[in-house]
Structure formats: structure tokens, C-alpha cells
């Protein structure tokens, strides 16, 4: 797929990947052999009818392709851009055994973008079942909440999403940067969910505005918790409180949601300086590093304690970061931050690491190399180590069970928690995971809530 030139894109926030042309999409769709067993569709957590939507592209019937896609996935423009297809549908595509799998994600993006450009001529009205008179409160408007809400209104229930922030979309809005996922795409898909009849109430911190029990006692028949995992984890090493050491959450929220990248049009303070170190090896670390580069840093390092093979970030994003000039310091782990008299970070002392036997995560365990300490100068450090759920809802909801790490316990197949009439799904249950796994959980919970509501009298 065509992309912006690495030198140019390293200094702007425009989308990196430019999308297929119509001819490219047709050529790719024509490679699909329409396997009768459809392994690709089974590999998709929201069961998109993949061979069918590809066949419609091939038949030049784009309206039909949109209809098939939207039948299962309310957020295709988002999934087509950030979903890890390489470990889902594309991994099991029959063609991957012999060579390159069908680029399902890129075709999905093409269909979603085509729909946006042709919305005026497309009179797509989704199939909504007659009203059941039942009401569901969905807490959180990330991919889990949006998907659950979209399916529930289609089943005929009335749905209200309560969102703590002033915009809907969760991490898609405040975490993933504009150059990977333009906010207009997210807003367009949130608007689609609203057009189905879902009410979205912003600036509504549940657990404060009303508790889950109060929602259930008032007029909601069920509650879905899609509150994500928004609480950052830290290194817990000396100097982490120096100014200039950010959590990735704070850094990315300032850049994306509060639009520091449009300074001075948006008056969001953020320090960048010349040298920025980002600690971590996941998508969040790649996004933080690439944002720092775009905000003007001269050198940006990724500090990761294992080797490249163990990096959890999407392969494509590691490659993009490398092309843009991010410097990878692998098998390296911070020991402490060093600061000046004014309390600002100036350097990081690090250990060199080596890899031992695999640990519980299945990845080879990093071990400190004795006497390997070295120091690198930094003006800013961003800690991107992962996140856990915010404890507000569990601490204000009687009868929810949580694990040690704060995640809510729920049945994997149905999303049902141990508390009566309460379901949960997405990062709040799994811990930080992926957009499509959150959407899959939202979909399964919607089916389970629907079955429950239809089995109970009003
Ligand atoms: C920087 C970054 C990059 C990522 N890149 C990728 C990627 O490339 N591909 C991928 O698949 N995944 C990626 N992920 C992970 C993915 O975004 C998450 O797994 C996904 O968004 C989880 O969805 P969710 O609906 O469970 O929660 P979230 O998206 O976190 O949404 C939860 C929402 O609930 C709201 N909320 C929380 N508490 C309350 C409350 N008490 N009351 C009301 N509202 C509340 C929050 O404000 C938020 O809007 C990335 C994550 C980050 C942070
Ligand atoms: S597995 Fe691959 S080739 Fe087969 S139908 Fe799916 S996308 Fe097409």
C-alpha cells in the first residue's frame, strides 16, 4: 500500500498509509480463491463475512461490500487501519501457506473509505428489530462499548453510552495518534453508531455521577462495563518523579486528545527537547516515539529490555518507526533517572540485558548483565509499560469480582460478571489488548444481554 515518504512523514501528523486505489483493491480481491471453508472469517473475532465482502469488491458492487461488512462490524474504517490482521484473519488465510495472504485489512479499509466518500449516494439502512422497551447502560465508549451498543440497538433495545471524557471513542481518540488513525475516521464511525439510535452522554464519569447499582435501580435493565484499562504502570525506579518523565497515557493524551501537535492553535503544554527516550516495546511505545519525533525531537530512542523478536508491537509499526529514524536500543533496561537542580530529567542510567529461559509470558526472560551500566542523555522520557483498569467502578460497585491486577472477572464466552444484570468486556476484563478483541467481547456480551432481556418479562 502506498505510504508517505518516511522523511516527510517523520515531521507531520498526516496519515502514513495512503490506502489502495480502486485498481489495487480489485487486483488484491481477485487473488482471493473464495475457499469454501472460510478460515479467514473464523479467524475474525467479530466474524466479518470476509470472502463475501471480497467477492463483492471483485464484482464491482461496492454498495453490497459495505452492506456485508457493516452487517458484522460497525467500525470498519478503524479496524482496517489498526487491527492486527497479521495475527488474525490473514494468519489463517489459505494463501499464507504458499506465500502472501490476502491483504484483508487493506481491503477492509478500502471498503470503509469508499463508503465514506460515497455516503450521499448510499441509502444504507441497517436492519433494526422492533423496540423491546428494554434499556441498557453501556459505560465507556471505546471499541467494546461502541460494538456492544450498536448490536444491542439492532436487537431492539434502547441504549445509552456514558463516557467520562468530552469525546467518544476511548483509546481510539485519546491514545492512537492521528497519523495512524485520523480522528475524523473515528468520529465518523461513532456518528454511525449514534445514527442507529444509540444515545451518547459525554462528560459522565460513572461511579461518581451514578453508581452501577443506581443505574440498575433506576430504569436500566442491564449494564455493560467497557471502561478499558486507562491507568498507567510505572517502572518504580529512582528519579521517576522528575519533570519531563511522562507516562505514555499522559503524553499521548496531551498530543492526541488535547492536540499539542497543533500548538499554538491549541494551547497544550508539552516538553519535547532534543533527546527523547521511550521505555517499552508495544504499540503504545511506537506511537509515543513517533509522536515525539513529529513534535521536533532530534533523536528518539526506544528502550526495550528484550530483543526485536519479542517486541509486542505490530511488525508494520516497528518497520514504520525504523524507517522514520527511531533509534532502537534493544536488550536495555533503565536503572534510574538522573535530574538537575530544577527537578528536570537530564539522563537515564541503563543496564545491558541478556535473554534467559522463557518465562510465564512465553518470551525469553531478560536478565541484567553484571557491570553493564551506561548513561544516556535525555530531555524527556516516556514510560510505556502497559496499563491496568481504573478502580473507580469496581470500588463503587457491590458484588463485582476483580483479579489482583484490577481486571474485572467475566465469563469469556458471554461477558457476564458474577453480579446480576452486569456484563463486562474489552481491556477492563483482559487488561491492555487489541481493538478487535475488545469489539469481539462487546459483540458476545450484546448477544448474551439480548438473550437475558428477551427471557425476562418487563
Ligand atoms: C497508544 C495505543 C496504541 C494502540 N494501538 C493499537 C493497535 O494498533 N491495534 C490494536 O488493535 N490495539 C491497539 N491498542 C489497544 C486498543 O486501543 C485497546 O485494546 C482498545 O481500545 C480497548 O478497548 P475498550 O473499549 O476495552 O477500552 P478503551 O478504548 O480504553 O475505552 C474505554 C472508555 O471508557 C471510558 N471510561 C473509563 N472509566 C469510565 C467511567 N467510570 N465512566 C465513564 N466512562 C469511563 C474511558 O474514558 C474510555 O473512553 C493501542 C492502545 C494504545 C493506548
Ligand atoms: S482464506 Fe484467504 S483466500 Fe480463502 S477466502 Fe479467506 S481471504 Fe480468500
Coordinates of C-alpha atoms and ligand atoms in Angstrom, one line a residue:
X1 CA 0.0 0.0 0.0
X2 CA 1.4 3.5 -0.8
X3 CA 2.7 5.4 2.2
X4 CA 4.0 8.9 2.8
X5 CA 7.8 9.2 2.3
X6 CA 9.5 8.5 5.6
X7 CA 11.5 11.8 5.7
X8 CA 8.4 13.9 5.1
X9 CA 6.1 12.0 7.4
X10 CA 8.5 12.0 10.3
X11 CA 7.7 15.7 10.7
X12 CA 3.9 15.7 10.1
X13 CA 0.8 14.2 11.7
X14 CA -0.9 13.3 8.4
X15 CA -1.8 9.7 7.8
X16 CA 1.2 7.5 7.0
X17 CA -0.6 4.8 4.9
X18 CA -2.4 6.2 1.9
X19 CA -4.8 3.4 1.1
X20 CA -5.4 1.3 -2.0
X21 CA -6.5 2.8 -5.3
X22 CA -9.5 1.1 -6.9
X23 CA -7.3 -0.9 -9.3
X24 CA -5.1 -2.1 -6.4
X25 CA -8.2 -3.2 -4.5
X26 CA -9.6 -5.1 -7.5
X27 CA -6.2 -6.8 -8.1
X28 CA -6.0 -7.9 -4.5
X29 CA -9.6 -9.0 -4.3
X30 CA -9.1 -11.1 -7.5
X31 CA -6.3 -13.1 -5.7
X32 CA -8.9 -14.5 -3.2
X33 CA -9.7 -18.1 -4.1
X34 CA -13.1 -18.0 -2.2
X35 CA -12.2 -21.0 0.0
X36 CA -15.4 -22.9 0.9
X37 CA -14.2 -23.4 4.5
X38 CA -13.6 -19.7 5.0
X39 CA -10.8 -19.9 7.6
X40 CA -10.3 -16.1 7.4
X41 CA -13.9 -15.5 8.7
X42 CA -13.3 -17.9 11.6
X43 CA -10.1 -16.0 12.4
X44 CA -12.0 -12.8 12.8
X45 CA -13.2 -12.1 16.4
X46 CA -16.3 -10.3 15.1
X47 CA -17.0 -12.9 12.3
X48 CA -17.0 -10.5 9.3
X49 CA -18.1 -12.4 6.2
X50 CA -14.7 -11.9 4.6
X51 CA -14.9 -14.0 1.4
X52 CA -18.3 -12.4 0.7
X53 CA -17.2 -8.8 1.1
X54 CA -14.1 -9.5 -1.0
X55 CA -16.3 -11.1 -3.7
X56 CA -18.5 -8.0 -3.8
X57 CA -15.4 -5.9 -4.5
X58 CA -14.4 -8.3 -7.3
X59 CA -17.9 -7.9 -8.7
X60 CA -17.5 -4.2 -8.6
X61 CA -20.5 -4.0 -6.2
X62 CA -19.1 -1.7 -3.6
X63 CA -22.5 -0.9 -2.0
X64 CA -23.0 -4.7 -1.4
X65 CA -19.5 -5.0 0.0
X66 CA -20.3 -2.2 2.5
X67 CA -23.6 -3.9 3.4
X68 CA -21.9 -7.2 4.1
X69 CA -19.1 -5.5 6.2
X70 CA -21.4 -3.3 8.2
X71 CA -23.6 -6.3 9.0
X72 CA -21.0 -7.5 11.4
X73 CA -18.6 -4.6 12.0
X74 CA -19.8 -1.1 12.9
X75 CA -16.2 0.2 12.9
X76 CA -14.5 -1.0 9.6
X77 CA -12.5 2.2 9.0
X78 CA -10.9 1.8 12.4
X79 CA -10.3 -1.9 12.1
X80 CA -8.9 -1.6 8.6
X81 CA -6.2 0.7 10.0
X82 CA -5.2 -0.6 13.4
X83 CA -6.4 -4.2 13.7
X84 CA -3.6 -6.8 13.9
X85 CA -4.8 -8.7 10.9
X86 CA -1.4 -10.5 10.6
X87 CA -2.2 -12.5 13.7
X88 CA -5.9 -13.0 13.0
X89 CA -7.7 -13.4 9.6
X90 CA -4.6 -13.0 7.5
X91 CA -2.6 -15.5 9.6
X92 CA -5.1 -18.3 8.7
X93 CA -5.8 -17.2 5.1
X94 CA -5.2 -20.3 2.9
X95 CA -2.8 -18.3 0.7
X96 CA -0.5 -17.6 3.6
X97 CA 0.7 -21.3 3.5
X98 CA 2.1 -20.7 0.0
X99 CA 3.0 -17.0 0.0
X100 CA 1.4 -13.7 0.8
X101 CA -2.1 -13.9 2.4
X102 CA -4.9 -11.7 1.0
X103 CA -4.4 -8.2 2.5
X104 CA -7.8 -8.4 4.2
X105 CA -7.2 -5.4 6.4
X106 CA -6.3 -3.2 3.5
X107 CA -9.4 -4.3 1.6
X108 CA -11.5 -3.6 4.7
X109 CA -10.0 -0.1 4.9
X110 CA -10.7 0.4 1.1
X111 CA -14.4 -0.6 1.6
X112 CA -14.8 1.7 4.6
X113 CA -13.2 4.7 2.9
X114 CA -15.3 4.1 -0.3
X115 CA -18.4 4.2 1.9
X116 CA -17.4 7.5 3.4
X117 CA -16.7 9.0 0.0
X118 CA -20.0 7.8 -1.4
X119 CA -22.3 8.1 1.6
X120 CA -24.6 10.6 -0.2
X121 CA -25.5 8.0 -2.9
X122 CA -25.7 5.1 -0.5
X123 CA -29.0 4.8 1.3
X124 CA -27.9 2.1 3.7
X125 CA -30.4 1.5 6.4
X126 CA -29.4 -1.2 8.9
X127 CA -31.9 -3.9 10.0
X128 CA -33.3 -2.8 13.4
X129 CA -35.6 -5.1 15.2
X130 CA -38.8 -3.7 16.7
X131 CA -38.4 -2.0 20.1
X132 CA -38.4 -4.3 23.1
X133 CA -38.8 -1.5 25.6
X134 CA -35.7 -2.6 27.5
X135 CA -32.9 -0.2 28.4
X136 CA -29.2 -0.9 28.7
X137 CA -26.5 1.4 30.1
X138 CA -23.1 1.0 28.4
X139 CA -20.2 2.5 30.4
X140 CA -17.3 3.6 28.2
X141 CA -17.3 4.4 24.5
X142 CA -14.2 2.6 23.3
X143 CA -14.5 -0.2 20.7
X144 CA -16.0 -2.6 23.3
X145 CA -18.8 -0.2 24.3
X146 CA -19.5 1.0 20.8
X147 CA -19.8 -2.5 19.4
X148 CA -21.9 -3.7 22.3
X149 CA -24.2 -0.7 21.9
X150 CA -24.5 -1.0 18.1
X151 CA -25.6 -4.7 18.4
X152 CA -28.0 -4.0 21.2
X153 CA -29.9 -1.3 19.4
X154 CA -30.1 -3.6 16.3
X155 CA -31.8 -6.2 18.7
X156 CA -34.4 -3.5 19.5
X157 CA -33.2 -2.3 22.9
X158 CA -32.7 1.3 24.0
X159 CA -29.0 2.0 24.7
X160 CA -27.3 4.9 26.5
X161 CA -23.5 5.1 26.5
X162 CA -22.0 7.0 29.4
X163 CA -18.5 8.3 28.6
X164 CA -16.2 10.0 31.1
X165 CA -14.3 12.1 28.5
X166 CA -15.6 15.0 26.4
X167 CA -15.3 12.9 23.2
X168 CA -16.4 9.3 22.5
X169 CA -14.0 6.6 21.1
X170 CA -11.8 5.7 24.1
X171 CA -8.2 4.9 23.2
X172 CA -9.0 5.4 19.5
X173 CA -9.4 9.1 20.2
X174 CA -7.0 9.8 23.1
X175 CA -4.3 7.2 22.5
X176 CA -3.7 6.2 18.9
X177 CA -2.2 9.1 17.0
X178 CA -3.7 10.9 14.1
X179 CA -1.0 9.7 11.6
X180 CA -2.2 6.0 12.2
X181 CA -5.9 6.6 12.8
X182 CA -7.3 10.0 11.8
X183 CA -9.8 11.3 14.4
X184 CA -12.3 12.2 11.6
X185 CA -12.5 8.4 10.8
X186 CA -13.2 7.6 14.5
X187 CA -15.8 10.4 14.7
X188 CA -17.5 9.2 11.5
X189 CA -17.8 5.7 13.0
X190 CA -19.0 7.0 16.4
X191 CA -21.6 9.1 14.4
X192 CA -22.7 5.9 12.6
X193 CA -23.3 4.1 15.9
X194 CA -25.3 7.2 17.1
X195 CA -27.3 7.2 13.8
X196 CA -28.5 3.7 14.7
X197 CA -30.2 5.3 17.7
X198 CA -27.6 4.9 20.5
X199 CA -27.6 7.9 22.8
X200 CA -24.1 9.0 23.9
X201 CA -23.7 11.1 27.1
X202 CA -20.3 12.6 27.3
X203 CA -18.5 14.1 30.5
X204 CA -20.3 11.4 32.5
X205 CA -17.9 9.7 35.0
X206 CA -19.8 6.7 36.2
X207 CA -19.1 5.7 39.8
X208 CA -19.3 9.4 40.5
X209 CA -22.3 10.7 38.5
X210 CA -24.2 7.5 39.4
X211 CA -23.0 4.0 40.5
X212 CA -23.8 0.8 38.6
X213 CA -26.3 -0.1 41.4
X214 CA -28.0 3.2 41.0
X215 CA -28.3 2.7 37.2
X216 CA -29.8 -0.8 37.8
X217 CA -32.2 0.6 40.5
X218 CA -33.3 3.4 38.3
X219 CA -34.5 2.3 34.9
X220 CA -31.8 0.2 33.3
X221 CA -32.4 -3.5 32.8
X222 CA -28.7 -4.3 32.3
X223 CA -25.3 -2.6 32.4
X224 CA -22.2 -3.3 30.2
X225 CA -18.8 -2.2 31.5
X226 CA -16.5 -1.3 28.7
X227 CA -14.3 1.0 30.8
X228 CA -10.9 -0.1 29.4
X229 CA -7.6 -0.1 31.1
X230 CA -6.6 3.5 31.4
X231 CA -4.3 3.5 34.4
X232 CA -0.6 3.6 33.6
X233 CA 2.0 1.3 35.0
X234 CA 5.4 2.7 36.1
X235 CA 9.0 1.4 36.4
X236 CA 9.2 2.1 40.1
X237 CA 12.8 3.2 39.9
X238 CA 14.6 6.2 41.4
X239 CA 14.0 9.5 39.7
X240 CA 10.8 8.6 38.0
X241 CA 9.2 11.7 39.5
X242 CA 11.5 14.2 37.8
X243 CA 9.8 16.7 35.5
X244 CA 10.0 15.5 31.9
X245 CA 9.2 11.9 32.7
X246 CA 5.7 11.2 31.4
X247 CA 3.5 8.1 31.4
X248 CA 2.6 7.2 27.8
X249 CA -1.0 7.9 28.7
X250 CA -0.4 11.4 29.7
X251 CA 2.0 12.0 26.8
X252 CA -0.3 10.6 24.1
X253 CA -3.4 12.3 25.7
X254 CA -1.7 15.7 25.6
X255 CA -0.6 15.1 22.0
X256 CA -3.8 13.5 20.5
X257 CA -6.8 14.5 22.6
X258 CA -5.6 17.9 23.6
X259 CA -3.9 18.4 20.3
X260 CA -0.4 19.5 21.4
X261 CA 0.6 18.8 17.8
X262 CA -1.4 21.8 16.7
X263 CA 0.4 24.2 19.1
X264 CA 0.0 27.2 19.2
X265 CA -3.6 26.8 17.7
X266 CA -4.2 24.6 20.8
X267 CA -2.6 25.8 23.9
X268 CA -1.5 22.4 25.3
X269 CA 1.9 22.4 27.1
X270 CA 4.2 19.6 26.4
X271 CA 8.0 19.3 26.7
X272 CA 10.0 17.6 24.0
X273 CA 13.6 18.8 23.9
X274 CA 16.3 17.3 21.7
X275 CA 16.6 13.7 23.0
X276 CA 13.6 11.6 24.0
X277 CA 13.7 8.0 25.4
X278 CA 10.6 5.8 25.3
X279 CA 10.6 2.8 27.5
X280 CA 8.7 -0.2 26.2
X281 CA 8.2 -2.3 23.0
X282 CA 4.5 -2.3 22.3
X283 CA 2.3 -0.2 20.0
X284 CA 2.0 2.4 22.7
X285 CA 5.8 2.8 22.8
X286 CA 6.0 3.0 19.0
X287 CA 3.2 5.7 19.0
X288 CA 4.9 7.7 21.7
X289 CA 8.3 7.6 20.0
X290 CA 6.8 8.6 16.6
X291 CA 4.8 11.4 18.1
X292 CA 8.0 12.8 19.9
X293 CA 9.8 12.7 16.5
X294 CA 7.0 14.6 14.8
X295 CA 6.9 17.2 17.6
X296 CA 10.5 18.1 16.7
X297 CA 12.9 15.9 18.8
X298 CA 16.3 15.4 17.2
X299 CA 16.8 11.8 18.5
X300 CA 14.2 9.4 19.8
X301 CA 15.2 6.1 21.4
X302 CA 13.1 3.0 22.0
X303 CA 14.5 1.4 25.2
X304 CA 13.4 -2.3 25.3
X305 CA 14.6 -5.0 27.6
X306 CA 14.2 -7.9 25.2
X307 CA 15.2 -8.3 21.6
X308 CA 13.3 -7.3 18.5
X309 CA 11.7 -10.8 18.1
X310 CA 9.9 -10.4 21.5
X311 CA 8.6 -6.9 20.8
X312 CA 4.8 -7.0 21.1
X313 CA 4.2 -4.0 18.7
X314 CA 2.7 -4.7 15.3
X315 CA 5.5 -5.6 12.8
X316 CA 4.3 -2.9 10.4
X317 CA 4.6 -0.2 13.1
X318 CA 8.1 -1.3 14.1
X319 CA 9.1 -1.1 10.5
X320 CA 7.4 2.4 10.1
X321 CA 9.3 3.6 13.2
X322 CA 12.6 2.3 12.0
X323 CA 12.1 3.9 8.5
X324 CA 11.3 7.3 10.2
X325 CA 14.6 7.2 12.1
X326 CA 13.7 6.0 15.6
X327 CA 16.8 4.5 17.3
X328 CA 16.2 1.1 18.8
X329 CA 18.2 0.4 22.0
X330 CA 17.3 -3.3 22.5
X331 CA 18.4 -5.5 25.4
X332 CA 18.5 -2.3 27.5
X333 CA 16.6 -1.5 30.7
X334 CA 16.5 1.7 32.8
X335 CA 18.1 1.6 36.2
X336 CA 17.4 5.2 37.3
X337 CA 16.6 8.6 36.0
X338 CA 19.1 11.5 36.7
X339 CA 17.9 15.1 37.1
X340 CA 19.2 18.6 37.6
X341 CA 18.7 21.2 40.5
X342 CA 15.4 22.4 38.9
X343 CA 14.0 18.9 39.1
X344 CA 14.1 18.1 35.3
X345 CA 15.3 14.8 34.0
X346 CA 18.7 15.1 32.2
X347 CA 19.8 11.5 31.7
X348 CA 18.9 7.8 32.2
X349 CA 21.2 5.2 33.6
X350 CA 20.6 1.8 32.0
X351 CA 21.6 -1.8 32.3
X352 CA 22.6 -4.0 29.3
X353 CA 20.4 -7.2 29.3
X354 CA 20.7 -10.7 28.0
X355 CA 17.9 -13.3 27.5
X356 CA 17.4 -16.4 29.6
X357 CA 14.8 -19.2 29.5
X358 CA 11.2 -18.4 28.6
X359 CA 9.1 -17.0 31.5
X360 CA 5.3 -17.3 32.2
X361 CA 4.6 -15.0 29.2
X362 CA 6.4 -17.5 26.9
X363 CA 9.0 -14.9 26.0
X364 CA 12.7 -15.3 26.9
X365 CA 13.3 -13.7 30.3
X366 CA 15.6 -10.6 30.3
X367 CA 18.5 -10.8 32.8
X368 CA 20.7 -8.0 33.9
X369 CA 24.3 -8.2 32.6
X370 CA 26.7 -7.6 35.5
X371 CA 28.7 -4.3 35.2
X372 CA 26.9 -3.3 32.0
X373 CA 25.6 0.1 33.3
X374 CA 25.8 3.1 30.9
X375 CA 24.2 6.5 30.8
X376 CA 22.3 8.3 28.0
X377 CA 21.3 11.9 28.0
X378 CA 17.6 12.6 27.7
X379 CA 15.4 15.8 27.9
X380 CA 12.2 13.8 28.1
X381 CA 11.4 10.1 28.9
X382 CA 8.1 8.4 28.2
X383 CA 7.2 5.2 30.2
X384 CA 5.1 2.9 28.0
X385 CA 4.9 -0.3 30.0
X386 CA 1.2 -1.2 29.9
X387 CA -1.9 -0.2 31.8
X388 CA -4.4 -1.6 34.2
X389 CA -8.1 -0.7 34.7
X390 CA -9.1 2.3 36.7
X391 CA -10.5 1.1 40.1
X392 CA -13.4 3.6 40.2
X393 CA -16.2 1.3 39.0
X394 CA -15.0 -1.9 40.9
X395 CA -14.6 0.2 44.1
X396 CA -18.1 1.7 43.9
X397 CA -20.0 -1.5 42.7
X398 CA -21.0 -4.1 45.2
X399 CA -20.5 -7.7 44.2
X400 CA -18.1 -7.4 41.3
X401 CA -15.1 -9.7 41.4
X402 CA -11.7 -8.4 40.3
X403 CA -8.3 -10.0 39.9
X404 CA -5.1 -8.9 41.6
X405 CA -4.2 -6.6 38.7
X406 CA -7.6 -4.9 38.9
X407 CA -9.2 -6.5 35.8
X408 CA -12.9 -7.4 36.2
X409 CA -13.8 -11.1 36.1
X410 CA -16.3 -12.1 33.5
X411 CA -17.3 -15.2 31.5
X412 CA -15.1 -15.4 28.4
X413 CA -18.0 -16.6 26.2
X414 CA -20.7 -14.3 27.4
X415 CA -19.1 -11.4 29.2
X416 CA -21.4 -12.0 32.2
X417 CA -19.9 -10.9 35.5
X418 CA -20.9 -12.6 38.8
X419 CA -23.1 -9.6 39.6
X420 CA -26.7 -9.8 38.5
X421 CA -27.5 -7.9 35.3
X422 CA -23.9 -6.7 34.8
X423 CA -21.7 -7.7 31.8
X424 CA -18.1 -6.5 31.1
X425 CA -15.7 -6.8 28.1
X426 CA -12.6 -5.4 26.5
X427 CA -9.5 -4.2 28.2
X428 CA -11.3 -3.9 31.6
X429 CA -11.5 -7.7 31.6
X430 CA -8.4 -8.8 29.6
X431 CA -6.0 -5.9 30.6
X432 CA -4.5 -4.0 27.7
X433 CA -5.2 -5.9 24.5
X434 CA -6.4 -5.1 21.0
X435 CA -9.3 -3.2 19.3
X436 CA -10.7 -6.3 17.7
X437 CA -10.6 -8.4 20.8
X438 CA -12.5 -5.6 22.6
X439 CA -15.0 -5.5 19.8
X440 CA -15.4 -9.3 19.9
X441 CA -16.1 -9.1 23.6
X442 CA -18.6 -6.3 23.1
X443 CA -20.4 -8.4 20.5
X444 CA -20.6 -11.6 22.6
X445 CA -21.8 -9.6 25.6
X446 CA -24.5 -7.9 23.4
X447 CA -25.8 -11.4 22.4
X448 CA -25.8 -12.6 26.0
X449 CA -27.6 -9.4 27.2
X450 CA -30.1 -9.7 24.4
X451 CA -30.8 -13.4 25.4
X452 CA -31.2 -12.4 29.0
X453 CA -33.5 -9.4 28.3
X454 CA -35.7 -11.5 25.9
X455 CA -36.0 -14.2 28.6
X456 CA -37.2 -11.8 31.3
X457 CA -40.6 -10.1 31.5
X458 CA -40.6 -6.2 31.8
Ligands
LIG1 C1 -1.4 4.2 22.2 C2 -2.1 3.0 21.9 C3 -2.0 2.4 20.7 C4 -2.7 1.2 20.5 N1 -2.5 0.6 19.2 C5 -3.3 -0.4 18.9 C6 -3.3 -1.0 17.6 O1 -2.5 -0.6 16.7 N2 -4.1 -2.1 17.3 C7 -4.9 -2.6 18.3 O2 -5.7 -3.5 18.0 N3 -4.9 -2.1 19.5 C8 -4.2 -1.0 19.9 N4 -4.2 -0.5 21.1 C9 -5.1 -1.2 22.1 C10 -6.5 -0.8 21.9 O3 -6.7 0.6 21.7 C11 -7.3 -1.2 23.2 O4 -7.2 -2.6 23.4 C12 -8.9 -0.9 23.0 O5 -9.1 0.5 22.7 C13 -9.6 -1.4 24.2 O6 -11.0 -1.0 24.0 P1 -12.0 -0.8 25.2 O7 -13.3 -0.5 24.6 O8 -11.9 -2.0 26.1 O9 -11.4 0.4 26.1 P2 -11.0 1.9 25.8 O10 -10.7 2.1 24.3 O11 -9.9 2.2 26.8 O12 -12.3 2.7 26.1 C14 -12.8 2.8 27.4 C15 -13.6 4.1 27.6 O13 -14.2 4.0 28.9 C16 -14.2 5.3 29.4 N5 -14.3 5.2 30.9 C17 -13.5 4.6 31.8 N6 -14.0 4.7 33.0 C18 -15.2 5.3 32.9 C19 -16.2 5.7 33.9 N7 -16.0 5.4 35.2 N8 -17.3 6.3 33.4 C20 -17.5 6.5 32.1 N9 -16.5 6.2 31.1 C21 -15.4 5.6 31.6 C22 -12.8 5.9 29.0 O14 -12.8 7.3 29.1 C23 -12.7 5.3 27.6 O15 -13.2 6.3 26.7 C24 -3.5 0.6 21.5 C25 -3.6 1.2 22.7 C26 -2.9 2.4 23.0 C27 -3.0 3.1 24.3
LIG2 S1 -8.8 -17.7 3.4 FE1 -7.8 -16.1 2.1 S2 -8.1 -16.9 0.1 FE2 -9.5 -18.1 1.3 S3 -11.5 -16.9 1.2 FE3 -10.4 -16.1 3.0 S4 -9.2 -14.4 2.2 FE4 -9.9 -15.6 0.4

